[in-house]
PDB file of C-alpha atoms in Angstrom:
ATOM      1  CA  UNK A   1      27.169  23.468  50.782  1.00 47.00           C
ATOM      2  CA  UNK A   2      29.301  20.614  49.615  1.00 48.00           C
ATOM      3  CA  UNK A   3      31.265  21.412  46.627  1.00 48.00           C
ATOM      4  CA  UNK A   4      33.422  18.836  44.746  1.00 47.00           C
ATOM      5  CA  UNK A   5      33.800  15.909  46.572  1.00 46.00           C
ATOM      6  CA  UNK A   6      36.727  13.657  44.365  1.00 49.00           C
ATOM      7  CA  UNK A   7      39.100  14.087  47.667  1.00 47.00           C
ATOM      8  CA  UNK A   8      36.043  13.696  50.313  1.00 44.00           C
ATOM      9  CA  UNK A   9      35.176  10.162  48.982  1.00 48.00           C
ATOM     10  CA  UNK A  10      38.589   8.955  49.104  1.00 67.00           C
ATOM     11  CA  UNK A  11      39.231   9.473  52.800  1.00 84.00           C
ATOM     12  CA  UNK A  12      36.309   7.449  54.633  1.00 90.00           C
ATOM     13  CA  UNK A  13      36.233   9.346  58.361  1.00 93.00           C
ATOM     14  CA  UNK A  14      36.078  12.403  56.206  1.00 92.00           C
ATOM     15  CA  UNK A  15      32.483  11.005  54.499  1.00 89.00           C
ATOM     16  CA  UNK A  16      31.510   9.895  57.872  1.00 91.00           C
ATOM     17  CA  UNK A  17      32.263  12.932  58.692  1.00 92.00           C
ATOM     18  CA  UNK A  18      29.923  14.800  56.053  1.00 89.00           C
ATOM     19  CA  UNK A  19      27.132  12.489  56.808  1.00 88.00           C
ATOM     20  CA  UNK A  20      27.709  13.315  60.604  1.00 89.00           C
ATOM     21  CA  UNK A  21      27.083  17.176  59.984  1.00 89.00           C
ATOM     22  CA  UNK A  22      24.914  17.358  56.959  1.00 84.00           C
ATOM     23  CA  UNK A  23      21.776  16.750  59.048  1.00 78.00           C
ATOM     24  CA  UNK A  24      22.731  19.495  61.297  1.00 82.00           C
ATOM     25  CA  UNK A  25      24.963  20.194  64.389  1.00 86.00           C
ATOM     26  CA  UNK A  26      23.796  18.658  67.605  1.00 86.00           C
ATOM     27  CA  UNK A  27      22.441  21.435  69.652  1.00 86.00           C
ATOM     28  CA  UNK A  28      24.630  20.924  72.258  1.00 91.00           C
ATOM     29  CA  UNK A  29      27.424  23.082  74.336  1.00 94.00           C
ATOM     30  CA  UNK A  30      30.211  21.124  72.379  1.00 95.00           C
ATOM     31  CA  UNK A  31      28.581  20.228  69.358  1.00 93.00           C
ATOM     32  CA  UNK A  32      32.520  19.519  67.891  1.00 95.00           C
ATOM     33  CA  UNK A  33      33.148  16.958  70.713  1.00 97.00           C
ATOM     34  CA  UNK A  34      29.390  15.343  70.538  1.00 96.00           C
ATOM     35  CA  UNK A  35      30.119  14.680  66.746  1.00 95.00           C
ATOM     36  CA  UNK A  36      33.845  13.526  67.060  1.00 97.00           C
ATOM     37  CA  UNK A  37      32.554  11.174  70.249  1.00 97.00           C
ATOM     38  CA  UNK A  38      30.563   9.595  67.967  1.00 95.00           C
ATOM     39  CA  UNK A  39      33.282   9.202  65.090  1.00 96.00           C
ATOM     40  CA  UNK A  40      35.813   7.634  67.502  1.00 96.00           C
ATOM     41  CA  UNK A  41      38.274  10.886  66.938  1.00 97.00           C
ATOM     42  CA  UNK A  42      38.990  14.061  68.869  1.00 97.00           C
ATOM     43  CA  UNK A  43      36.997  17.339  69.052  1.00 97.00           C
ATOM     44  CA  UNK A  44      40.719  18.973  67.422  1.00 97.00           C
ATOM     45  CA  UNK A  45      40.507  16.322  64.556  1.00 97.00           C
ATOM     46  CA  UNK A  46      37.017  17.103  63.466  1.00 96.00           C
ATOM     47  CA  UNK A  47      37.591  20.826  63.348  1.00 95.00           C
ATOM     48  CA  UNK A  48      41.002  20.500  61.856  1.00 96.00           C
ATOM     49  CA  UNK A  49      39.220  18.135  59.029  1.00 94.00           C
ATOM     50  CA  UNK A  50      36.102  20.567  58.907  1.00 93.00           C
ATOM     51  CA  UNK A  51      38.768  23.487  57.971  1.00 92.00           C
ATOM     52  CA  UNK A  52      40.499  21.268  55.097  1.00 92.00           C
ATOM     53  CA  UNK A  53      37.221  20.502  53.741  1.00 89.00           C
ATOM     54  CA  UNK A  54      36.145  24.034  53.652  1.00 87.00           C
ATOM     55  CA  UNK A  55      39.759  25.342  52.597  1.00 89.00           C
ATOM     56  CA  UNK A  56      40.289  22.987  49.509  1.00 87.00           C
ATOM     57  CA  UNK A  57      36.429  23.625  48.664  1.00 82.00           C
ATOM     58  CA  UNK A  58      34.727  19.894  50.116  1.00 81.00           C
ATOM     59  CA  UNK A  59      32.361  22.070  52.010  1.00 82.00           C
ATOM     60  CA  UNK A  60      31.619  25.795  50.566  1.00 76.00           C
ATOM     61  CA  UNK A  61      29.770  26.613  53.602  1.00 73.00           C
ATOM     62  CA  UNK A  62      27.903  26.062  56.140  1.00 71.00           C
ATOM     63  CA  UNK A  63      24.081  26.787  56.109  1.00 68.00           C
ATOM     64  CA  UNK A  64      21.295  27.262  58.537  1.00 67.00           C
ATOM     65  CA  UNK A  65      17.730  25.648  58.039  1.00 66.00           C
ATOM     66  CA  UNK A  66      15.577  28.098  59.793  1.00 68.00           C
ATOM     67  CA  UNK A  67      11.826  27.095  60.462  1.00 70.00           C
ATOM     68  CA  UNK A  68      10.153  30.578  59.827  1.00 69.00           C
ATOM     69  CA  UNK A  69       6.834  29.941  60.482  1.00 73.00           C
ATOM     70  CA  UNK A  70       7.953  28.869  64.072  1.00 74.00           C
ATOM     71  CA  UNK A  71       9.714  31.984  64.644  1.00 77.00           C
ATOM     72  CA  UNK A  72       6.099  33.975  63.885  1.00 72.00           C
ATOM     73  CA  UNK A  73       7.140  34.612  60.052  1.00 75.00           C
ATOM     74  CA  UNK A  74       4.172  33.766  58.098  1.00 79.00           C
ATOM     75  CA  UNK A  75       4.612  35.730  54.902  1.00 87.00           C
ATOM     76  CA  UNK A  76       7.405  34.801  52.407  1.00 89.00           C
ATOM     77  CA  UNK A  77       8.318  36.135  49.058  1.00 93.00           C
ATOM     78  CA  UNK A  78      10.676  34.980  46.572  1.00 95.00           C
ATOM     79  CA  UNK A  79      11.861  38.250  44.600  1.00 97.00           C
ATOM     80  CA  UNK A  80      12.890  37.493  41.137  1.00 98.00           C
ATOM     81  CA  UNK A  81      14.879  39.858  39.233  1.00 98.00           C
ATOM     82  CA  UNK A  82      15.711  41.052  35.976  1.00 98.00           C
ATOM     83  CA  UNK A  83      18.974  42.350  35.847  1.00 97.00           C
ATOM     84  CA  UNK A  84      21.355  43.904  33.313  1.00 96.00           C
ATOM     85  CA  UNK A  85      23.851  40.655  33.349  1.00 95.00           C
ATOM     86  CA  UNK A  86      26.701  43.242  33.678  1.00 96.00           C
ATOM     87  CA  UNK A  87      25.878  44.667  37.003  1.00 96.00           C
ATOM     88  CA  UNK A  88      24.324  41.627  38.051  1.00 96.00           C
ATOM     89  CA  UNK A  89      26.796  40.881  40.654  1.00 95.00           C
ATOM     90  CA  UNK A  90      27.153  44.400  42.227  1.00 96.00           C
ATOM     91  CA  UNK A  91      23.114  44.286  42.634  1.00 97.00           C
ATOM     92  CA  UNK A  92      23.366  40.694  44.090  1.00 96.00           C
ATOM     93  CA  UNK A  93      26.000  41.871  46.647  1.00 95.00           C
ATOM     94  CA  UNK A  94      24.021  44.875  47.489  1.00 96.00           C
ATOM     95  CA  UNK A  95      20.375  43.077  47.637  1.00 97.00           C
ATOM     96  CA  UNK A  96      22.123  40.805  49.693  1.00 94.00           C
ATOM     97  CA  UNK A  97      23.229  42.977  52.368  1.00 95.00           C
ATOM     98  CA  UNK A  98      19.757  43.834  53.031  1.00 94.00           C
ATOM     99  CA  UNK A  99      18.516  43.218  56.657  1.00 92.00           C
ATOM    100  CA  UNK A 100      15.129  42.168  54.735  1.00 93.00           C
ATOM    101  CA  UNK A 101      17.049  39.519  53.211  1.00 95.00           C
ATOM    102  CA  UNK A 102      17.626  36.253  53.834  1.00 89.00           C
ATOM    103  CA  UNK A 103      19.325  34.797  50.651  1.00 90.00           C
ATOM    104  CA  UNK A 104      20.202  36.198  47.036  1.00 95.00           C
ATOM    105  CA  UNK A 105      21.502  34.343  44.404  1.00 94.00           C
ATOM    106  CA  UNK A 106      22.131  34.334  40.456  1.00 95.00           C
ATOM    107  CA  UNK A 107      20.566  31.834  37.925  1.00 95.00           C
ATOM    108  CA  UNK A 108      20.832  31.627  34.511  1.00 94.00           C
ATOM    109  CA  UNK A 109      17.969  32.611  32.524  1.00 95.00           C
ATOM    110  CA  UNK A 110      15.839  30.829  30.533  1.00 95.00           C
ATOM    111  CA  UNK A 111      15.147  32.643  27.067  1.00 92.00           C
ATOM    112  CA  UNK A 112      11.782  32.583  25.543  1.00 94.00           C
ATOM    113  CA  UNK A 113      10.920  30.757  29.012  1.00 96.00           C
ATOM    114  CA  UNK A 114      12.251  32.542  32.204  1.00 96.00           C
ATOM    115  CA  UNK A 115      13.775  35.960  31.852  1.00 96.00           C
ATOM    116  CA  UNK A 116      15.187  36.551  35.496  1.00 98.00           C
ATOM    117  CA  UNK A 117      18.983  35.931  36.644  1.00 97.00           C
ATOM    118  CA  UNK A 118      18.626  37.132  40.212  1.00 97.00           C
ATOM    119  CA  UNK A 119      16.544  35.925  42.741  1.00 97.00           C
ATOM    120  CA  UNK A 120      16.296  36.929  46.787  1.00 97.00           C
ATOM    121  CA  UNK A 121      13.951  36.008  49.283  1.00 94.00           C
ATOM    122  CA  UNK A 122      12.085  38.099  52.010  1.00 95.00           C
ATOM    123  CA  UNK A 123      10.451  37.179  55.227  1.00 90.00           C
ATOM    124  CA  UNK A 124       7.732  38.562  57.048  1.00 91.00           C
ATOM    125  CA  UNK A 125       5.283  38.294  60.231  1.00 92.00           C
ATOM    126  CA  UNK A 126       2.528  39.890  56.913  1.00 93.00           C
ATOM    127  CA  UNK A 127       2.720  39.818  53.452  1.00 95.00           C
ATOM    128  CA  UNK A 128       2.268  43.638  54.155  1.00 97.00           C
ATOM    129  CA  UNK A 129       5.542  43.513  55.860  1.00 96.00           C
ATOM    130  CA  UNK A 130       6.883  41.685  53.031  1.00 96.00           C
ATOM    131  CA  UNK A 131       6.005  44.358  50.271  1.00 98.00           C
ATOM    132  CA  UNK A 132       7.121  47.030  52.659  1.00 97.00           C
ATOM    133  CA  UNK A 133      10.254  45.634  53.183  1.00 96.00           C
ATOM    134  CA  UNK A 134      10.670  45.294  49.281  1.00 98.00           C
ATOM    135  CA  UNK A 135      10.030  48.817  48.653  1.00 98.00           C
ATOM    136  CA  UNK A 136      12.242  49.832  51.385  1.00 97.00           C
ATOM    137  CA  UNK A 137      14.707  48.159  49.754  1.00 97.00           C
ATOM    138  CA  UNK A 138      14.281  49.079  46.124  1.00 98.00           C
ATOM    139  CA  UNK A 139      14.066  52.659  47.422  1.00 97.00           C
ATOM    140  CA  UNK A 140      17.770  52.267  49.602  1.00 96.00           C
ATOM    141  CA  UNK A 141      19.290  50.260  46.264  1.00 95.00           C
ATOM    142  CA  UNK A 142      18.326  52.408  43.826  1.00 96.00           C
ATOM    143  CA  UNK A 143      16.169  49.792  42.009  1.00 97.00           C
ATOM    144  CA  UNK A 144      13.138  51.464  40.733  1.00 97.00           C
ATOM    145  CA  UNK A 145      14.027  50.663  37.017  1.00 96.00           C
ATOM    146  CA  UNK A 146      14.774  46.998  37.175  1.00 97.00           C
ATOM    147  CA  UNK A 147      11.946  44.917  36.003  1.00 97.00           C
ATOM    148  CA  UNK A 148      10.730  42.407  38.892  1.00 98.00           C
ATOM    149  CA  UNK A 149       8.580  40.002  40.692  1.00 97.00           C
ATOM    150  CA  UNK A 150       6.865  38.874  43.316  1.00 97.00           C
ATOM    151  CA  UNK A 151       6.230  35.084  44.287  1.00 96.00           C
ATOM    152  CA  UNK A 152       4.635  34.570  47.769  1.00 93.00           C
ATOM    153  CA  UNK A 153       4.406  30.977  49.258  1.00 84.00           C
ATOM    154  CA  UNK A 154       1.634  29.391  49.003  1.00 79.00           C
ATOM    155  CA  UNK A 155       2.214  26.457  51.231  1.00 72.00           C
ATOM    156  CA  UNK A 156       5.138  25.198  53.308  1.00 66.00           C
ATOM    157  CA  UNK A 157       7.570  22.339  52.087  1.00 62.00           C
ATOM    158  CA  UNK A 158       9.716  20.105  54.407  1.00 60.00           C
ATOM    159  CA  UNK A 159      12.498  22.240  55.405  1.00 57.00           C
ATOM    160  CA  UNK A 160      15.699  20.280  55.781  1.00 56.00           C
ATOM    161  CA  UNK A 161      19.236  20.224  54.501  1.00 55.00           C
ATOM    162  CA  UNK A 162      19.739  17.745  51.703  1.00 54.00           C
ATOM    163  CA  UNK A 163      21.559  14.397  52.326  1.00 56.00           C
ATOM    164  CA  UNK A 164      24.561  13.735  49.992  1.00 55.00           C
ATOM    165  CA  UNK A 165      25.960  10.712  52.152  1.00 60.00           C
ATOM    166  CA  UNK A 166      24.220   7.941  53.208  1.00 57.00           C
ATOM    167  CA  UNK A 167      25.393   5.679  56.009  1.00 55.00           C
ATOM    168  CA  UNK A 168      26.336   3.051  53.601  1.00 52.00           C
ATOM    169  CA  UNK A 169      28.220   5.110  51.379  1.00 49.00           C
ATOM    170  CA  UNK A 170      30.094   6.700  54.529  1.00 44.00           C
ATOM    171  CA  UNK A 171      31.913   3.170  55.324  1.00 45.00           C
ATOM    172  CA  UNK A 172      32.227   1.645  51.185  1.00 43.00           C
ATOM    173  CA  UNK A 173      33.401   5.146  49.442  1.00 40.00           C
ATOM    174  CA  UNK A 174      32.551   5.471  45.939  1.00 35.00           C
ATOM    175  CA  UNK A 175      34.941   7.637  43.547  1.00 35.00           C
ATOM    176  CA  UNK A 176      32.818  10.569  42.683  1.00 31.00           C
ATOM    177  CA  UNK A 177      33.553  13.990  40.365  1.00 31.00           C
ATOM    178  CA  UNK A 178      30.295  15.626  40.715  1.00 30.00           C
ATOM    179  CA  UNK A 179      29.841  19.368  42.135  1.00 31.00           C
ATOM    180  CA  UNK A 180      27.037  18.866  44.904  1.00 31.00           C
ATOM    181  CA  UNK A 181      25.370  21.794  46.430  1.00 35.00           C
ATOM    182  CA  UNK A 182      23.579  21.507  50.123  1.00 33.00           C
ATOM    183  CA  UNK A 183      21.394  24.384  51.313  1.00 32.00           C
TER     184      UNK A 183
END
């Protein structure tokens, strides 16, 4: 995830940078070196700026893309949750330890449109699995009074991280105070 990026434009190697890993590491032994060989810089100096970014908040994380389907996961559901907004956080942190689980996050709700604020997402070789999985884990949590769904894919986007720097924009940097979030 990028997060506010007012100091990341300002500094152009550390765009460059961004737009070097934002389409992934190269799967490599030293993917550090690979990417600071093709900056012009040293394996140190990209980790040492990677660590800045993600200290002063640049970069919240980094995330994985993971191609489930390929991996023999054919069943996915998005869980969506409706949960007291006072112990919304302790569930998320508890739904999210789940093995089952492969993200969990908060949203706000929409009223008179959308009523959930929590939402986590299971994968499974079956949709049998998938259910099975979800009861385990209502059962472990302690969730069998919180109202909930279940949304299973019906077909399979593009899976990619976003792009938030282009190659242009990496050599002519552009003041920018927007919060940007890459999955």
């Amino acid at each position: 995830m990028i997060g506010n990026t007012e100091s990341l434009v300002s500094d152009p190697l550390d765009r460059e940078l961004v737009q070097a890993v934002q389409g992934g590491l190269p799967l490599v032994v030293n993917p550090y070196a690979a990417i600071a060989e093709q900056l012009g810089t040293s394996e140190t100096e990209v980790i040492r700026r990677l660590e800045r970014l993600l200290e002063i908040g640049d970069i919240r994380r980094f995330g994985v893309v993971v191609r489930h389907r390929e991996l023999g996961y054919r069943a996915n559901a998005m869980v969506v949750w409706d949960v007291n907004d006072k112990r919304v956080s302790k569930i998320g942190r508890l739904i999210g330890r789940q093995s089952c689980v492969t993200l969990c996050y908060r949203r706000p709700r929409r009223p008179g449109r959308w009523r959930y604020n929590l939402f986590c997402m299971i994968h499974g070789r079956s949709r049998e699995g998938v259910l099975n999985n979800l009861q385990a884990l209502i059962k472990k949590c302690g969730l069998e009074t919180i109202e909930h769904e279940v949304l299973f894919s019906r077909r399979r986007f593009k899976q990619c991280g976003a792009r938030y720097v282009t190659e242009k924009e990496s050599r002519d940097p552009v003041p920018c105070q927007t919060s940007l979030t890459v999955e």
